[in-house]
CSV table of C-alpha atoms in Angstrom, one decimal:
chain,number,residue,atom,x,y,z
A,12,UNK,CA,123.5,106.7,116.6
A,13,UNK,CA,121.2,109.1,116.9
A,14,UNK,CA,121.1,112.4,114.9
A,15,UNK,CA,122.7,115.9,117.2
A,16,UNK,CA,121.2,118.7,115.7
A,17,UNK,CA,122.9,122.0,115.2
A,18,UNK,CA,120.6,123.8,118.0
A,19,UNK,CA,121.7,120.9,120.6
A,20,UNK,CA,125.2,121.5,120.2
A,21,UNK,CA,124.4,125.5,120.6
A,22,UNK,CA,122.5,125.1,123.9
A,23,UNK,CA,125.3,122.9,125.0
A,24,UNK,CA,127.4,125.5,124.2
A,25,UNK,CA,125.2,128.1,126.0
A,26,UNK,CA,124.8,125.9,129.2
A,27,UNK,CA,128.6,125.8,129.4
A,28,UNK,CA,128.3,129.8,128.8
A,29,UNK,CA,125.2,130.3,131.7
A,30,UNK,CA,127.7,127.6,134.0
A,31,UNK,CA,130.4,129.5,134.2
A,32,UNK,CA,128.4,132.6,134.5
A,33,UNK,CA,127.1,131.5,137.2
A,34,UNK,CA,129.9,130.6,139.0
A,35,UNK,CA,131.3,133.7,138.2
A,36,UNK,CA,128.6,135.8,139.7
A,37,UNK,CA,129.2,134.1,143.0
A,38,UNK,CA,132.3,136.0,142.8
A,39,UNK,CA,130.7,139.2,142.1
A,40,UNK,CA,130.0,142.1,145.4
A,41,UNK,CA,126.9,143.2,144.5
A,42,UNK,CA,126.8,146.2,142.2
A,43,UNK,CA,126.6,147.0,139.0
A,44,UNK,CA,128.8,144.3,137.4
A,45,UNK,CA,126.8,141.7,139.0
A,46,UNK,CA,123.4,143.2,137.6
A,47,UNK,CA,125.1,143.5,134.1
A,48,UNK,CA,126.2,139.5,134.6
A,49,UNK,CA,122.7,138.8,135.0
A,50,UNK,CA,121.0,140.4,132.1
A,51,UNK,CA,123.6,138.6,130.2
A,52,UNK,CA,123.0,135.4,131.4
A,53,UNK,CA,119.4,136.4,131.1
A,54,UNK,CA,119.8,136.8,127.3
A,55,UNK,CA,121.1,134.0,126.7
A,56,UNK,CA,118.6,131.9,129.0
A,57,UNK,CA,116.1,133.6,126.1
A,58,UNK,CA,118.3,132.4,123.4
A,59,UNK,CA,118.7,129.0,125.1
A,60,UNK,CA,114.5,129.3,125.2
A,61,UNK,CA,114.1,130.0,121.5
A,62,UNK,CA,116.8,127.1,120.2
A,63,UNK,CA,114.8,124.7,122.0
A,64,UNK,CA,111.5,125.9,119.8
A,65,UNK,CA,113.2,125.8,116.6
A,66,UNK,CA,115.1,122.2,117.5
A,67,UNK,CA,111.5,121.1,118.7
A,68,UNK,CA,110.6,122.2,115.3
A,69,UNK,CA,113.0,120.7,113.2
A,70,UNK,CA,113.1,117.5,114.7
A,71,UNK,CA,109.5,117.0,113.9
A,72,UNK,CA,110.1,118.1,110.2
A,73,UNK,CA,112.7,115.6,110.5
A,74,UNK,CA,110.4,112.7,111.5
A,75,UNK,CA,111.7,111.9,114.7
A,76,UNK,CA,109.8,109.8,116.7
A,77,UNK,CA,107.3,111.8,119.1
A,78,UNK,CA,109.1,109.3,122.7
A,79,UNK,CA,112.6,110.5,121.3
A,80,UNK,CA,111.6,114.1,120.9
A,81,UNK,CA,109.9,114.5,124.0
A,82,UNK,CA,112.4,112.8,125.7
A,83,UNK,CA,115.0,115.2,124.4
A,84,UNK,CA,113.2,117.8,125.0
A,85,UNK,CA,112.6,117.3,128.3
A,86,UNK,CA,116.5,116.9,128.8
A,87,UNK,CA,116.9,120.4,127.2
A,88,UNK,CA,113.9,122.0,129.5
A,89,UNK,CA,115.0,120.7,132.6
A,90,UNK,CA,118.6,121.8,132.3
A,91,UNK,CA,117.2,125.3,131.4
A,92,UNK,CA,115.0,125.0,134.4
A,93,UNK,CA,118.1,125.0,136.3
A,94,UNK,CA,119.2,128.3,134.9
A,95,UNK,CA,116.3,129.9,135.4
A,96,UNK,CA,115.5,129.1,139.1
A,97,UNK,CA,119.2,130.3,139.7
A,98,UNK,CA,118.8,133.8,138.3
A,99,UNK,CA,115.4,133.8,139.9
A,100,UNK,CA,117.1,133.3,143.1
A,101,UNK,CA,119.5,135.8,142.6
A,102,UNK,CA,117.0,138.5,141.2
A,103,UNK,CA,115.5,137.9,144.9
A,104,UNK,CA,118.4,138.2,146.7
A,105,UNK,CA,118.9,134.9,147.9
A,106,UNK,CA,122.4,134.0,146.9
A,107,UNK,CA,122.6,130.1,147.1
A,108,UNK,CA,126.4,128.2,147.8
A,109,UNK,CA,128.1,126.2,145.3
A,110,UNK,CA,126.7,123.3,147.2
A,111,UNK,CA,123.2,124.3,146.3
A,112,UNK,CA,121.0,123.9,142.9
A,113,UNK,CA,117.8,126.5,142.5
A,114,UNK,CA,115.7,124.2,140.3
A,115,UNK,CA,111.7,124.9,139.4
A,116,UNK,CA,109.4,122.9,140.6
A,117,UNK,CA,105.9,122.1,139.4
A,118,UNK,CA,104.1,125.8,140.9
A,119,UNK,CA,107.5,127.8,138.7
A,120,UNK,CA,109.0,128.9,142.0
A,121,UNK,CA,112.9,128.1,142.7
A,122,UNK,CA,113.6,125.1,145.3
A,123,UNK,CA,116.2,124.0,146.4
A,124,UNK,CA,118.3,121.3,145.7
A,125,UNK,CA,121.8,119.7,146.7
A,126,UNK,CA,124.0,119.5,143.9
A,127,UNK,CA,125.9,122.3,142.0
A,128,UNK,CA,124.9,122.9,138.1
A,129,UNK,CA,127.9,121.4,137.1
A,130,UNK,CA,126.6,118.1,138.5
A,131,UNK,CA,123.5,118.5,137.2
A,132,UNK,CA,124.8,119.7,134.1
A,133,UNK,CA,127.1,116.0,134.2
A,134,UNK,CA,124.0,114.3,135.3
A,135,UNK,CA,122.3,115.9,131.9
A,136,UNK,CA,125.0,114.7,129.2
A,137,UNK,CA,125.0,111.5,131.2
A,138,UNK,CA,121.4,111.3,130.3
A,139,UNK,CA,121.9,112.0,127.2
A,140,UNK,CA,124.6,109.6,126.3
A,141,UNK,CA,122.6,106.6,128.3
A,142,UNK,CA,119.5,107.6,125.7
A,143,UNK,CA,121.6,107.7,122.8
A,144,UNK,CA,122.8,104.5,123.8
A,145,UNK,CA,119.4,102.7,124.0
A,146,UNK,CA,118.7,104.3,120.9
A,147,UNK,CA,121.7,102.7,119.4
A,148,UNK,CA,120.5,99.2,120.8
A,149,UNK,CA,117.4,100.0,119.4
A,150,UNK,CA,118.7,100.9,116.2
A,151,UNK,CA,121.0,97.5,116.2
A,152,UNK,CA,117.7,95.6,117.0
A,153,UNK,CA,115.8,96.9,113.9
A,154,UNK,CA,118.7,96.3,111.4
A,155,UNK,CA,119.3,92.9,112.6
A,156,UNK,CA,115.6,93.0,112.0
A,157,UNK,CA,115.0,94.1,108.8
A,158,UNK,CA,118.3,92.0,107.9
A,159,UNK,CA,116.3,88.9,109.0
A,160,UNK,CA,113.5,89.4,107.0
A,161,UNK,CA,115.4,90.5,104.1
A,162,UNK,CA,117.2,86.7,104.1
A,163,UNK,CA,113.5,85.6,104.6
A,164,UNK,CA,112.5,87.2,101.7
A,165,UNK,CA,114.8,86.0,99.5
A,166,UNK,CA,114.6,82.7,101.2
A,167,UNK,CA,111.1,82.8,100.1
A,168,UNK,CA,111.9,84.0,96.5
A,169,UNK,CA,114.1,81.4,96.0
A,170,UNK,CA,111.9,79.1,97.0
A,171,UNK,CA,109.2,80.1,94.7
A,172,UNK,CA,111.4,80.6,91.9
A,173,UNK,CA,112.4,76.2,92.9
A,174,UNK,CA,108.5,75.6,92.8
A,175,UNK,CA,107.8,77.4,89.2
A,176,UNK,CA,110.9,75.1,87.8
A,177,UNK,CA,109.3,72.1,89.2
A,178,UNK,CA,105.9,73.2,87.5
A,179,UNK,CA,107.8,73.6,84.6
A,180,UNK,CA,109.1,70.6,84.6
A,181,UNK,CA,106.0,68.8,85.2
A,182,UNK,CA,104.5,70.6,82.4
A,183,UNK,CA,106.9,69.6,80.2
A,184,UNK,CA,107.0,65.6,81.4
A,185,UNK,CA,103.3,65.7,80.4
A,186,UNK,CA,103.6,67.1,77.2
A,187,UNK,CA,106.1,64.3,76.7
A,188,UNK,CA,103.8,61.8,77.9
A,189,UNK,CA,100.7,63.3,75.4
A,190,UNK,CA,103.0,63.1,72.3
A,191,UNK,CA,104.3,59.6,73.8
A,192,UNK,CA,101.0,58.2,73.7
A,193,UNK,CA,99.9,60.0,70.1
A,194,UNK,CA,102.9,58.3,68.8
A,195,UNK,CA,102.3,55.2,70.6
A,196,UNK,CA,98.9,55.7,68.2
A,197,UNK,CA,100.3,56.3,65.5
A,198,UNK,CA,102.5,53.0,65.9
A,199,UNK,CA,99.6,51.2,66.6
A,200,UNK,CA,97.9,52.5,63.3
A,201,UNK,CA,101.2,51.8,61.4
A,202,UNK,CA,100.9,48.7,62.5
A,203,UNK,CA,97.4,47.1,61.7
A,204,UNK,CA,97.7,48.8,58.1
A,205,UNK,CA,101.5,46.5,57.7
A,206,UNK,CA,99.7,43.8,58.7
A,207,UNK,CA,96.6,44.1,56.9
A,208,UNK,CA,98.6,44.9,54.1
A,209,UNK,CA,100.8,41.7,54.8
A,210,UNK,CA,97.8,39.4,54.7
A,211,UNK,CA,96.5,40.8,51.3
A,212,UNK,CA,99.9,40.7,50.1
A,213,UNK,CA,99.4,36.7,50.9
A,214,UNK,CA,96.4,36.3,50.2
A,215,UNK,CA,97.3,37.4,46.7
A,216,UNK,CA,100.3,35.4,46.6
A,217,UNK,CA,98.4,31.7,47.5
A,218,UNK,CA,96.2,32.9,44.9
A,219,UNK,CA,98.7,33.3,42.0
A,220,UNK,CA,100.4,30.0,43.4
A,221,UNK,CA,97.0,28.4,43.4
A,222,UNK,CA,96.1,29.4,39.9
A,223,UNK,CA,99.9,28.5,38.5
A,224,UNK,CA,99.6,24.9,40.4
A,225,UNK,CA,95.8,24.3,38.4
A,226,UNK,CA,97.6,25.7,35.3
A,227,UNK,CA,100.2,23.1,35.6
A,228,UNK,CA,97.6,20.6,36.5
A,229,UNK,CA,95.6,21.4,33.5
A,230,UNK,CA,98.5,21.1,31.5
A,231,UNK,CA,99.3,17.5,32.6
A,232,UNK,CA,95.9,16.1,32.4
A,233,UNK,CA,95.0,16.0,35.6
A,234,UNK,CA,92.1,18.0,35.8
A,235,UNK,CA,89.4,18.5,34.0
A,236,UNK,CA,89.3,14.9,31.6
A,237,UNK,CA,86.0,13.2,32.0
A,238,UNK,CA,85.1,10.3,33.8
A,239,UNK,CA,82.2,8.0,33.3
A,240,UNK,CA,80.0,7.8,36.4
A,241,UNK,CA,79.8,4.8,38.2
A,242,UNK,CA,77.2,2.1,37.2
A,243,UNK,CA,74.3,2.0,39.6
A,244,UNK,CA,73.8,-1.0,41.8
A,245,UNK,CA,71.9,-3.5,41.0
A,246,UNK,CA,68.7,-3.7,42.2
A,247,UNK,CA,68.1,-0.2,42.3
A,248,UNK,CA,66.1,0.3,39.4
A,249,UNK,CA,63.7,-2.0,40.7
A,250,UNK,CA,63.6,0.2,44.1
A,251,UNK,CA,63.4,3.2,42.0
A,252,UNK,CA,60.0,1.9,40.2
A,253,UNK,CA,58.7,0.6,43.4
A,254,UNK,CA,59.0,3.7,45.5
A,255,UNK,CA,56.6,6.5,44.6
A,256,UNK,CA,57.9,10.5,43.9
A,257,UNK,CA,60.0,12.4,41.2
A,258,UNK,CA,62.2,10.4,39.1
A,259,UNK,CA,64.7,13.1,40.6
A,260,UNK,CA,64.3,12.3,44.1
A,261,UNK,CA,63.6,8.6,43.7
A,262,UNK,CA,67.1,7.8,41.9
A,263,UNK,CA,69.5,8.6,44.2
A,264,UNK,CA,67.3,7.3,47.3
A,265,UNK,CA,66.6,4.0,45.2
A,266,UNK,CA,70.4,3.9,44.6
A,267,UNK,CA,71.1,4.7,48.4
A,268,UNK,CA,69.1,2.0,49.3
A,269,UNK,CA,70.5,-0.7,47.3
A,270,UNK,CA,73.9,-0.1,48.3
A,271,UNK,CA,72.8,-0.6,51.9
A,272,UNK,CA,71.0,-3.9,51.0
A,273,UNK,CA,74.1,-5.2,49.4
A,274,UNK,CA,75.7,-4.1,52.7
């Protein structure tokens, strides 16, 4: 709803006042009681003139909108108007009916005009009331507004805060992975140094086996007694004589020979 100042409830208050005046000076004679009437209403057509300029003033201090101000203001004006081109036509002797409205037109003389002030005085708060209440449906339309993109801003928030917990998350699943696969490393070094470990460790074992088993054949005879060679075949000192080179060469291939002779 839109703000009623305290200088809009005075000129409502003198409009009633410069109404009933008004009618009342219809019931006047002319004489002195009707020119006193008229300064009266007069004064307060003044006072009327000077509330307007200090709710013009206001308002804009205010920071209402310059559509709604003039719009009010022209409400106020117009209504005053009325006054004035009624006392005008009085201060010029023309008296006009209760079925007739002295308004100003656009050259500031009084014309005439078919309703009474109290209509157009009803006509005036019906104005009023009909721009209060498109100011009220304006006023609904920005609140459901701003209520709108209120939930769309926390929509959006929310949202946001959804996305930097996913990222959080994702951060944290790869840091896992990395000290999976360091691990995984690690394992893998464990691993080769067990088994390399495991090979020397039988390695060393087959050779302490090995060297008990020759100690034990040692023991029994087995190894190391002397044999005598075997005699060489016959014939092969003949071929050994016979064939030309170093007596260490010539042996064994004299001996070789013979064996595949006697074959």
């Amino acid at each position: 709803m839109a703000e009623v100042y305290d200088q809009e409830v005075q000129l409502e208050n003198l409009f009633k006042t410069l109404s009933d005046g008004f009618k009342k000076l219809d019931k006047l004679p002319e004489g002195s009681k009707r020119q006193s009437l008229l300064k009266e209403l007069t004064a307060h057509m003044q006072e009327a003139k000077i509330l307007i300029r200090e709710f013009e003033r206001e308002a804009r201090l205010d920071g209402l909108s310059p559509e709604e101000l003039a719009a009010r203001r022209k409400q106020l004006v117009q209504e005053l108007n009325g006054f004035i081109g009624l006392k005008k036509a009085y201060a010029h002797g023309h008296i006009p009916g209760r079925d007739e409205l002295m308004q100003v037109g656009p050259s500031g003389l009084p014309t005439q005009d078919t309703s009474t002030v109290s209509d157009l005085m009803v006509s005036g708060r019906k104005a009023i009331k009909e721009t209060d209440a498109s100011l009220l449906r304006s006023e609904r339309i920005v609140n459901d507004t701003v209520a709108v993109g209120a939930q769309t801003a926390e929509t959006l928030q929310l949202q946001g805060q959804q996305l930097g917990k996913v990222l959080d998350d994702l951060d944290e699943i790869h840091f896992t992975m990395k000290k999976a696969r360091q691990i995984m490393r690690d394992m893998a070094k464990s691993l080769a140094t067990d088994t390399c470990i495991t090979v020397l460790f039988v390695l060393v074992a087959l050779g302490i086996v090995a060297v008990v088993v020759l100690r034990v054949l040692k023991s029994k005879g087995v190894i190391g007694k002397k044999t005598p060679p075997p005699p060489p075949p016959p014939g092969s000192a003949a071929l050994a004589a016979a064939l030309p080179g170093p007596a260490w060469l010539v042996g064994p291939l004299a001996a070789a020979l013979a064996i595949a002779m006697a074959l």
